[in-house]
Amino acid sequence: MPDGRPEIEIRGLRKAFGAHEVLRGIDLDVARGEVVCVIGPSGSGKSTLLRCVNLLEEPTAGQVFVGGTEVTGLDVDIDAVRRRIGMVFQQFNLFPHVTVEENLTLPQRRVLGRDRAAAARVARENLERVGLLEKAGAYPSKLSGGQQQRVAIARALAMDPEVMLFDEPTSALDPELVGDVLAVMRGLARDGMTMMVVTHEMSFAREVADRVVFMDDGLVVEEGPAEQVVGAPREARTRDFLTRVLDPAAAAPPGPESAADRAHRSP
């Protein structure tokens, strides 16, 4: 359960790519042990927000703190901060030329300085944690997409992170493979891992998240307990988004075709 102390603090965060401002002043805290799911339409800034937390994207303005350390500070040791943050992307980013176990041991040895035996022990513990110990000697190409994503989660966990960031971890998977990945994430939540999860899995957000944040057009439109935001949203924009996601057939039909649409459609 969250203990109330902020593990992630975001203050006045802005990010622009050229003239296009993707984040327009985000203020958000994530408490230690809290699971926060970030939802919203494509292009709303969700992934950019996540990538700013560990400085994979450098903010245009604002501050980010992780565990009390200002990630955005001029003199920050960003490598030291990143060692405390695990990140899982849409794509699995596994090394194809080495085994599953080696995918977990190499980062430990190079970044944390663990010896081969210690790294192998931690690797196997985390492969067992995600239900894939029997695949330790396999190569990534022999695994399904869901299994590869679970290996990616195990690799992040092997680095002993204090925070886990997930950027649409199931979006590249076939529907039948999603459940095993979400089950691993539910286990992490039960274990008290601090997590920020960008997701389109509304049932997961409603069941697992302590808090849900809805973003649109670079802003936080609504945030609150998962049951309130997903089950009874206050903002019209949130309601419209959830209607389209949860019941596409009930979404309002598109308006009349414009002249520009007809011109674009014409041969």
PDB file of C-alpha atoms in Angstrom:
ATOM      1  CA  MET A   1       0.000   0.000   0.000  1.00  0.00           C
ATOM      2  CA  PRO A   2       1.200   3.569  -0.640  1.00  0.00           C
ATOM      3  CA  ASP A   3       2.846   5.092   2.423  1.00  0.00           C
ATOM      4  CA  GLY A   4       2.153   8.721   1.505  1.00  0.00           C
ATOM      5  CA  ARG A   5       5.760   9.747   0.890  1.00  0.00           C
ATOM      6  CA  PRO A   6       6.341  10.869  -2.719  1.00  0.00           C
ATOM      7  CA  GLU A   7       8.677   8.660  -4.729  1.00  0.00           C
ATOM      8  CA  ILE A   8       8.117  10.635  -7.949  1.00  0.00           C
ATOM      9  CA  GLU A   9       7.403  14.383  -7.959  1.00  0.00           C
ATOM     10  CA  ILE A  10       6.665  16.273 -11.176  1.00  0.00           C
ATOM     11  CA  ARG A  11       6.381  20.062 -11.089  1.00  0.00           C
ATOM     12  CA  GLY A  12       5.378  22.331 -13.964  1.00  0.00           C
ATOM     13  CA  LEU A  13       6.693  19.874 -16.562  1.00  0.00           C
ATOM     14  CA  ARG A  14       6.760  21.078 -20.152  1.00  0.00           C
ATOM     15  CA  LYS A  15       8.170  19.440 -23.256  1.00  0.00           C
ATOM     16  CA  ALA A  16       8.204  20.887 -26.753  1.00  0.00           C
ATOM     17  CA  PHE A  17       9.394  19.411 -30.011  1.00  0.00           C
ATOM     18  CA  GLY A  18      10.062  22.480 -32.074  1.00  0.00           C
ATOM     19  CA  ALA A  19       6.924  24.619 -32.044  1.00  0.00           C
ATOM     20  CA  HIS A  20       4.743  21.744 -30.847  1.00  0.00           C
ATOM     21  CA  GLU A  21       4.320  21.610 -27.065  1.00  0.00           C
ATOM     22  CA  VAL A  22       3.589  18.015 -26.081  1.00  0.00           C
ATOM     23  CA  LEU A  23       3.469  18.574 -22.303  1.00  0.00           C
ATOM     24  CA  ARG A  24       1.926  21.850 -21.147  1.00  0.00           C
ATOM     25  CA  GLY A  25       2.568  22.104 -17.425  1.00  0.00           C
ATOM     26  CA  ILE A  26       2.180  18.756 -15.635  1.00  0.00           C
ATOM     27  CA  ASP A  27       2.047  18.542 -11.845  1.00  0.00           C
ATOM     28  CA  LEU A  28       1.893  14.998 -10.480  1.00  0.00           C
ATOM     29  CA  ASP A  29       3.095  12.992  -7.475  1.00  0.00           C
ATOM     30  CA  VAL A  30       3.417   9.228  -7.154  1.00  0.00           C
ATOM     31  CA  ALA A  31       3.692   7.963  -3.596  1.00  0.00           C
ATOM     32  CA  ARG A  32       6.022   5.181  -2.559  1.00  0.00           C
ATOM     33  CA  GLY A  33       4.253   1.877  -3.197  1.00  0.00           C
ATOM     34  CA  GLU A  34       1.543   3.505  -5.328  1.00  0.00           C
ATOM     35  CA  VAL A  35       0.406   2.278  -8.747  1.00  0.00           C
ATOM     36  CA  VAL A  36      -0.611   5.124 -11.052  1.00  0.00           C
ATOM     37  CA  CYS A  37      -2.036   4.327 -14.479  1.00  0.00           C
ATOM     38  CA  VAL A  38      -1.910   7.058 -17.121  1.00  0.00           C
ATOM     39  CA  ILE A  39      -4.568   6.827 -19.816  1.00  0.00           C
ATOM     40  CA  GLY A  40      -5.614   9.005 -22.718  1.00  0.00           C
ATOM     41  CA  PRO A  41      -5.790   9.192 -26.513  1.00  0.00           C
ATOM     42  CA  SER A  42      -2.788   8.812 -28.786  1.00  0.00           C
ATOM     43  CA  GLY A  43      -0.744  11.986 -28.918  1.00  0.00           C
ATOM     44  CA  SER A  44      -1.840  13.211 -25.494  1.00  0.00           C
ATOM     45  CA  GLY A  45       1.717  13.164 -24.097  1.00  0.00           C
ATOM     46  CA  LYS A  46       1.529  10.018 -21.944  1.00  0.00           C
ATOM     47  CA  SER A  47       4.690   8.334 -23.194  1.00  0.00           C
ATOM     48  CA  THR A  48       6.605  11.613 -23.278  1.00  0.00           C
ATOM     49  CA  LEU A  49       5.677  12.176 -19.629  1.00  0.00           C
ATOM     50  CA  LEU A  50       7.005   8.750 -18.710  1.00  0.00           C
ATOM     51  CA  ARG A  51      10.231   9.263 -20.651  1.00  0.00           C
ATOM     52  CA  CYS A  52      10.829  12.588 -18.909  1.00  0.00           C
ATOM     53  CA  VAL A  53      10.833  10.854 -15.523  1.00  0.00           C
ATOM     54  CA  ASN A  54      14.173   9.163 -16.241  1.00  0.00           C
ATOM     55  CA  LEU A  55      15.349  11.829 -18.687  1.00  0.00           C
ATOM     56  CA  LEU A  56      15.094   9.745 -21.834  1.00  0.00           C
ATOM     57  CA  GLU A  57      13.435  12.956 -22.999  1.00  0.00           C
ATOM     58  CA  GLU A  58      14.850  16.174 -21.590  1.00  0.00           C
ATOM     59  CA  PRO A  59      12.072  18.508 -20.411  1.00  0.00           C
ATOM     60  CA  THR A  60      11.818  21.995 -21.850  1.00  0.00           C
ATOM     61  CA  ALA A  61      10.870  23.342 -18.421  1.00  0.00           C
ATOM     62  CA  GLY A  62       9.865  22.109 -14.983  1.00  0.00           C
ATOM     63  CA  GLN A  63      11.328  19.710 -12.443  1.00  0.00           C
ATOM     64  CA  VAL A  64      11.260  15.962 -11.848  1.00  0.00           C
ATOM     65  CA  PHE A  65      12.330  14.356  -8.556  1.00  0.00           C
ATOM     66  CA  VAL A  66      12.786  10.620  -7.979  1.00  0.00           C
ATOM     67  CA  GLY A  67      13.373   9.521  -4.409  1.00  0.00           C
ATOM     68  CA  GLY A  68      14.119  13.114  -3.463  1.00  0.00           C
ATOM     69  CA  THR A  69      16.820  13.559  -6.129  1.00  0.00           C
ATOM     70  CA  GLU A  70      16.137  16.156  -8.807  1.00  0.00           C
ATOM     71  CA  VAL A  71      16.470  14.288 -12.097  1.00  0.00           C
ATOM     72  CA  THR A  72      16.356  17.598 -13.952  1.00  0.00           C
ATOM     73  CA  GLY A  73      19.121  19.216 -11.851  1.00  0.00           C
ATOM     74  CA  LEU A  74      22.186  20.446 -13.726  1.00  0.00           C
ATOM     75  CA  ASP A  75      24.612  18.443 -11.585  1.00  0.00           C
ATOM     76  CA  VAL A  76      22.565  15.230 -11.299  1.00  0.00           C
ATOM     77  CA  ASP A  77      24.275  11.890 -11.793  1.00  0.00           C
ATOM     78  CA  ILE A  78      21.624  10.622 -14.176  1.00  0.00           C
ATOM     79  CA  ASP A  79      23.200   7.165 -14.431  1.00  0.00           C
ATOM     80  CA  ALA A  80      22.866   6.760 -10.658  1.00  0.00           C
ATOM     81  CA  VAL A  81      19.223   7.866 -10.806  1.00  0.00           C
ATOM     82  CA  ARG A  82      18.439   5.529 -13.685  1.00  0.00           C
ATOM     83  CA  ARG A  83      19.816   2.588 -11.728  1.00  0.00           C
ATOM     84  CA  ARG A  84      16.884   3.123  -9.362  1.00  0.00           C
ATOM     85  CA  ILE A  85      14.309   3.143 -12.180  1.00  0.00           C
ATOM     86  CA  GLY A  86      13.263   0.138 -14.249  1.00  0.00           C
ATOM     87  CA  MET A  87      11.560   0.813 -17.569  1.00  0.00           C
ATOM     88  CA  VAL A  88       9.633  -1.542 -19.830  1.00  0.00           C
ATOM     89  CA  PHE A  89       8.797  -0.364 -23.341  1.00  0.00           C
ATOM     90  CA  GLN A  90       6.267  -1.381 -25.976  1.00  0.00           C
ATOM     91  CA  GLN A  91       9.027  -3.280 -27.771  1.00  0.00           C
ATOM     92  CA  PHE A  92      11.020  -5.866 -25.843  1.00  0.00           C
ATOM     93  CA  ASN A  93      14.554  -4.693 -26.782  1.00  0.00           C
ATOM     94  CA  LEU A  94      16.167  -8.020 -25.902  1.00  0.00           C
ATOM     95  CA  PHE A  95      19.608  -8.952 -27.198  1.00  0.00           C
ATOM     96  CA  PRO A  96      18.828 -11.557 -29.892  1.00  0.00           C
ATOM     97  CA  HIS A  97      22.295 -13.158 -29.940  1.00  0.00           C
ATOM     98  CA  VAL A  98      22.402 -14.269 -26.277  1.00  0.00           C
ATOM     99  CA  THR A  99      20.164 -16.442 -24.128  1.00  0.00           C
ATOM    100  CA  VAL A 100      17.354 -15.255 -21.913  1.00  0.00           C
ATOM    101  CA  GLU A 101      19.525 -15.666 -18.798  1.00  0.00           C
ATOM    102  CA  GLU A 102      22.364 -13.710 -20.390  1.00  0.00           C
ATOM    103  CA  ASN A 103      19.927 -10.917 -21.250  1.00  0.00           C
ATOM    104  CA  LEU A 104      19.446 -10.562 -17.490  1.00  0.00           C
ATOM    105  CA  THR A 105      23.028 -11.101 -16.337  1.00  0.00           C
ATOM    106  CA  LEU A 106      24.864  -8.781 -18.739  1.00  0.00           C
ATOM    107  CA  PRO A 107      23.298  -5.513 -17.473  1.00  0.00           C
ATOM    108  CA  GLN A 108      23.856  -6.538 -13.854  1.00  0.00           C
ATOM    109  CA  ARG A 109      27.539  -7.255 -14.448  1.00  0.00           C
ATOM    110  CA  ARG A 110      28.205  -4.141 -16.505  1.00  0.00           C
ATOM    111  CA  VAL A 111      26.138  -1.602 -14.580  1.00  0.00           C
ATOM    112  CA  LEU A 112      25.984  -2.971 -11.029  1.00  0.00           C
ATOM    113  CA  GLY A 113      29.359  -4.757 -11.022  1.00  0.00           C
ATOM    114  CA  ARG A 114      27.955  -8.081  -9.853  1.00  0.00           C
ATOM    115  CA  ASP A 115      30.073 -11.157 -10.444  1.00  0.00           C
ATOM    116  CA  ARG A 116      28.863 -13.887 -12.766  1.00  0.00           C
ATOM    117  CA  ALA A 117      27.505 -16.153 -10.036  1.00  0.00           C
ATOM    118  CA  ALA A 118      25.593 -13.401  -8.223  1.00  0.00           C
ATOM    119  CA  ALA A 119      24.141 -12.072 -11.488  1.00  0.00           C
ATOM    120  CA  ALA A 120      23.029 -15.581 -12.499  1.00  0.00           C
ATOM    121  CA  ARG A 121      21.341 -16.120  -9.137  1.00  0.00           C
ATOM    122  CA  VAL A 122      19.402 -12.827  -9.390  1.00  0.00           C
ATOM    123  CA  ALA A 123      18.514 -13.576 -13.013  1.00  0.00           C
ATOM    124  CA  ARG A 124      17.034 -16.938 -12.130  1.00  0.00           C
ATOM    125  CA  GLU A 125      15.118 -15.522  -9.176  1.00  0.00           C
ATOM    126  CA  ASN A 126      13.462 -12.959 -11.420  1.00  0.00           C
ATOM    127  CA  LEU A 127      12.799 -15.381 -14.264  1.00  0.00           C
ATOM    128  CA  GLU A 128      11.013 -17.551 -11.724  1.00  0.00           C
ATOM    129  CA  ARG A 129       9.120 -14.465 -10.556  1.00  0.00           C
ATOM    130  CA  VAL A 130       7.684 -13.958 -14.067  1.00  0.00           C
ATOM    131  CA  GLY A 131       7.113 -17.689 -14.625  1.00  0.00           C
ATOM    132  CA  LEU A 132       9.874 -18.281 -17.170  1.00  0.00           C
ATOM    133  CA  LEU A 133      12.701 -20.021 -15.332  1.00  0.00           C
ATOM    134  CA  GLU A 134      12.468 -22.954 -17.735  1.00  0.00           C
ATOM    135  CA  LYS A 135      13.313 -20.581 -20.620  1.00  0.00           C
ATOM    136  CA  ALA A 136      16.624 -19.415 -19.115  1.00  0.00           C
ATOM    137  CA  GLY A 137      18.688 -21.168 -21.801  1.00  0.00           C
ATOM    138  CA  ALA A 138      16.457 -20.231 -24.740  1.00  0.00           C
ATOM    139  CA  TYR A 139      17.097 -17.458 -27.242  1.00  0.00           C
ATOM    140  CA  PRO A 140      14.543 -14.633 -27.562  1.00  0.00           C
ATOM    141  CA  SER A 141      13.550 -15.706 -31.088  1.00  0.00           C
ATOM    142  CA  LYS A 142      12.179 -18.944 -29.626  1.00  0.00           C
ATOM    143  CA  LEU A 143       9.773 -17.108 -27.322  1.00  0.00           C
ATOM    144  CA  SER A 144       6.329 -15.685 -27.946  1.00  0.00           C
ATOM    145  CA  GLY A 145       5.815 -11.931 -27.754  1.00  0.00           C
ATOM    146  CA  GLY A 146       4.245 -12.247 -24.316  1.00  0.00           C
ATOM    147  CA  GLN A 147       7.148 -14.324 -23.058  1.00  0.00           C
ATOM    148  CA  GLN A 148       9.645 -11.806 -24.422  1.00  0.00           C
ATOM    149  CA  GLN A 149       7.854  -8.992 -22.624  1.00  0.00           C
ATOM    150  CA  ARG A 150       7.934 -10.969 -19.371  1.00  0.00           C
ATOM    151  CA  VAL A 151      11.680 -11.458 -19.869  1.00  0.00           C
ATOM    152  CA  ALA A 152      12.000  -7.691 -20.369  1.00  0.00           C
ATOM    153  CA  ILE A 153      10.200  -7.154 -17.053  1.00  0.00           C
ATOM    154  CA  ALA A 154      12.464  -9.697 -15.343  1.00  0.00           C
ATOM    155  CA  ARG A 155      15.529  -7.931 -16.781  1.00  0.00           C
ATOM    156  CA  ALA A 156      14.349  -4.608 -15.324  1.00  0.00           C
ATOM    157  CA  LEU A 157      13.636  -6.223 -11.941  1.00  0.00           C
ATOM    158  CA  ALA A 158      17.085  -7.833 -11.854  1.00  0.00           C
ATOM    159  CA  MET A 159      18.559  -4.336 -11.510  1.00  0.00           C
ATOM    160  CA  ASP A 160      16.770  -3.906  -8.135  1.00  0.00           C
ATOM    161  CA  PRO A 161      14.763  -0.808  -9.092  1.00  0.00           C
ATOM    162  CA  GLU A 162      12.808   1.256  -6.608  1.00  0.00           C
ATOM    163  CA  VAL A 163      10.398   2.454  -9.329  1.00  0.00           C
ATOM    164  CA  MET A 164       9.042   0.706 -12.421  1.00  0.00           C
ATOM    165  CA  LEU A 165       7.831   2.596 -15.493  1.00  0.00           C
ATOM    166  CA  PHE A 166       5.734   0.769 -18.080  1.00  0.00           C
ATOM    167  CA  ASP A 167       5.072   2.341 -21.479  1.00  0.00           C
ATOM    168  CA  GLU A 168       2.128   0.497 -23.096  1.00  0.00           C
ATOM    169  CA  PRO A 169       3.711  -2.883 -22.228  1.00  0.00           C
ATOM    170  CA  THR A 170       0.961  -4.929 -23.908  1.00  0.00           C
ATOM    171  CA  SER A 171       0.268  -2.836 -27.014  1.00  0.00           C
ATOM    172  CA  ALA A 172       2.546  -4.908 -29.281  1.00  0.00           C
ATOM    173  CA  LEU A 173       1.086  -8.236 -28.147  1.00  0.00           C
ATOM    174  CA  ASP A 174      -1.595 -10.429 -29.632  1.00  0.00           C
ATOM    175  CA  PRO A 175      -4.699 -10.311 -27.402  1.00  0.00           C
ATOM    176  CA  GLU A 176      -4.281 -13.862 -26.100  1.00  0.00           C
ATOM    177  CA  LEU A 177      -0.785 -13.034 -24.795  1.00  0.00           C
ATOM    178  CA  VAL A 178      -1.763  -9.937 -22.818  1.00  0.00           C
ATOM    179  CA  GLY A 179      -3.060 -11.736 -19.738  1.00  0.00           C
ATOM    180  CA  ASP A 180       0.255 -13.289 -18.647  1.00  0.00           C
ATOM    181  CA  VAL A 181       2.040  -9.927 -18.791  1.00  0.00           C
ATOM    182  CA  LEU A 182      -0.700  -8.193 -16.816  1.00  0.00           C
ATOM    183  CA  ALA A 183      -0.599 -11.002 -14.240  1.00  0.00           C
ATOM    184  CA  VAL A 184       3.097 -10.302 -13.638  1.00  0.00           C
ATOM    185  CA  MET A 185       2.335  -6.602 -13.203  1.00  0.00           C
ATOM    186  CA  ARG A 186      -0.459  -7.394 -10.754  1.00  0.00           C
ATOM    187  CA  GLY A 187       2.065  -9.379  -8.728  1.00  0.00           C
ATOM    188  CA  LEU A 188       4.445  -6.423  -8.655  1.00  0.00           C
ATOM    189  CA  ALA A 189       1.637  -4.189  -7.432  1.00  0.00           C
ATOM    190  CA  ARG A 190       0.807  -6.660  -4.646  1.00  0.00           C
ATOM    191  CA  ASP A 191       4.483  -6.664  -3.664  1.00  0.00           C
ATOM    192  CA  GLY A 192       4.385  -2.882  -3.180  1.00  0.00           C
ATOM    193  CA  MET A 193       6.416  -1.765  -6.197  1.00  0.00           C
ATOM    194  CA  THR A 194       6.017   1.911  -7.075  1.00  0.00           C
ATOM    195  CA  MET A 195       4.704   1.921 -10.645  1.00  0.00           C
ATOM    196  CA  MET A 196       3.716   4.397 -13.350  1.00  0.00           C
ATOM    197  CA  VAL A 197       1.913   2.587 -16.154  1.00  0.00           C
ATOM    198  CA  VAL A 198       0.882   4.101 -19.473  1.00  0.00           C
ATOM    199  CA  THR A 199      -1.800   1.719 -20.632  1.00  0.00           C
ATOM    200  CA  HIS A 200      -4.873   1.221 -22.769  1.00  0.00           C
ATOM    201  CA  GLU A 201      -6.003  -1.760 -20.653  1.00  0.00           C
ATOM    202  CA  MET A 202      -8.885  -0.156 -18.782  1.00  0.00           C
ATOM    203  CA  SER A 203      -9.815  -3.273 -16.806  1.00  0.00           C
ATOM    204  CA  PHE A 204      -6.243  -3.487 -15.517  1.00  0.00           C
ATOM    205  CA  ALA A 205      -6.258   0.201 -14.589  1.00  0.00           C
ATOM    206  CA  ARG A 206      -9.549  -0.147 -12.759  1.00  0.00           C
ATOM    207  CA  GLU A 207      -8.506  -3.291 -10.891  1.00  0.00           C
ATOM    208  CA  VAL A 208      -4.859  -2.581 -10.022  1.00  0.00           C
ATOM    209  CA  ALA A 209      -4.255   1.176  -9.994  1.00  0.00           C
ATOM    210  CA  ASP A 210      -4.466   3.167  -6.793  1.00  0.00           C
ATOM    211  CA  ARG A 211      -4.969   6.228  -8.977  1.00  0.00           C
ATOM    212  CA  VAL A 212      -5.748   6.879 -12.644  1.00  0.00           C
ATOM    213  CA  VAL A 213      -4.594   9.984 -14.521  1.00  0.00           C
ATOM    214  CA  PHE A 214      -6.373  10.946 -17.739  1.00  0.00           C
ATOM    215  CA  MET A 215      -4.330  13.089 -20.112  1.00  0.00           C
ATOM    216  CA  ASP A 216      -5.364  14.932 -23.247  1.00  0.00           C
ATOM    217  CA  ASP A 217      -3.513  17.483 -25.358  1.00  0.00           C
ATOM    218  CA  GLY A 218      -0.529  17.633 -23.011  1.00  0.00           C
ATOM    219  CA  LEU A 219      -2.557  18.292 -19.857  1.00  0.00           C
ATOM    220  CA  VAL A 220      -3.882  16.288 -16.917  1.00  0.00           C
ATOM    221  CA  VAL A 221      -7.633  16.564 -17.419  1.00  0.00           C
ATOM    222  CA  GLU A 222      -8.716  14.373 -14.526  1.00  0.00           C
ATOM    223  CA  GLU A 223      -7.124  12.235 -11.824  1.00  0.00           C
ATOM    224  CA  GLY A 224      -8.401  10.297  -8.875  1.00  0.00           C
ATOM    225  CA  PRO A 225      -9.111   6.811  -7.539  1.00  0.00           C
ATOM    226  CA  ALA A 226      -9.356   4.236 -10.311  1.00  0.00           C
ATOM    227  CA  GLU A 227     -12.992   3.398  -9.593  1.00  0.00           C
ATOM    228  CA  GLN A 228     -13.976   7.064  -9.856  1.00  0.00           C
ATOM    229  CA  VAL A 229     -12.027   8.024 -12.988  1.00  0.00           C
ATOM    230  CA  VAL A 230     -12.778   4.853 -14.967  1.00  0.00           C
ATOM    231  CA  GLY A 231     -16.162   4.072 -13.437  1.00  0.00           C
ATOM    232  CA  ALA A 232     -17.691   7.528 -12.944  1.00  0.00           C
ATOM    233  CA  PRO A 233     -15.517  10.212 -14.560  1.00  0.00           C
ATOM    234  CA  ARG A 234     -16.380  13.827 -13.781  1.00  0.00           C
ATOM    235  CA  GLU A 235     -15.006  15.452 -16.926  1.00  0.00           C
ATOM    236  CA  ALA A 236     -16.855  15.278 -20.247  1.00  0.00           C
ATOM    237  CA  ARG A 237     -13.616  14.664 -22.155  1.00  0.00           C
ATOM    238  CA  THR A 238     -12.805  11.673 -19.928  1.00  0.00           C
ATOM    239  CA  ARG A 239     -16.298  10.273 -20.398  1.00  0.00           C
ATOM    240  CA  ASP A 240     -16.063  10.628 -24.163  1.00  0.00           C
ATOM    241  CA  PHE A 241     -12.673   8.872 -24.269  1.00  0.00           C
ATOM    242  CA  LEU A 242     -13.819   5.983 -22.081  1.00  0.00           C
ATOM    243  CA  THR A 243     -16.997   5.541 -24.103  1.00  0.00           C
ATOM    244  CA  ARG A 244     -14.926   5.154 -27.248  1.00  0.00           C
ATOM    245  CA  VAL A 245     -12.479   2.754 -25.585  1.00  0.00           C
ATOM    246  CA  LEU A 246     -14.891   0.626 -23.569  1.00  0.00           C
ATOM    247  CA  ASP A 247     -17.850   0.557 -25.954  1.00  0.00           C
ATOM    248  CA  PRO A 248     -16.816   1.678 -29.442  1.00  0.00           C
ATOM    249  CA  ALA A 249     -20.209   0.760 -30.900  1.00  0.00           C
ATOM    250  CA  ALA A 250     -21.892   3.246 -28.576  1.00  0.00           C
ATOM    251  CA  ALA A 251     -19.619   6.135 -29.501  1.00  0.00           C
ATOM    252  CA  ALA A 252     -21.218   9.076 -31.253  1.00  0.00           C
ATOM    253  CA  PRO A 253     -21.124   8.759 -35.044  1.00  0.00           C
ATOM    254  CA  PRO A 254     -18.834  11.092 -36.949  1.00  0.00           C
ATOM    255  CA  GLY A 255     -20.259  14.386 -38.117  1.00  0.00           C
ATOM    256  CA  PRO A 256     -21.171  15.191 -41.719  1.00  0.00           C
ATOM    257  CA  GLU A 257     -18.360  14.755 -44.193  1.00  0.00           C
ATOM    258  CA  SER A 258     -16.643  18.052 -44.819  1.00  0.00           C
ATOM    259  CA  ALA A 259     -15.632  19.422 -48.196  1.00  0.00           C
ATOM    260  CA  ALA A 260     -11.996  18.849 -47.203  1.00  0.00           C
ATOM    261  CA  ASP A 261     -12.755  15.206 -46.386  1.00  0.00           C
ATOM    262  CA  ARG A 262     -14.472  14.741 -49.753  1.00  0.00           C
ATOM    263  CA  ALA A 263     -11.584  16.377 -51.575  1.00  0.00           C
ATOM    264  CA  HIS A 264      -9.079  14.114 -49.762  1.00  0.00           C
ATOM    265  CA  ARG A 265     -11.158  11.057 -50.665  1.00  0.00           C
ATOM    266  CA  SER A 266     -11.569  11.985 -54.320  1.00  0.00           C
ATOM    267  CA  PRO A 267      -9.211  10.286 -56.827  1.00  0.00           C
TER     268      PRO A 267
END
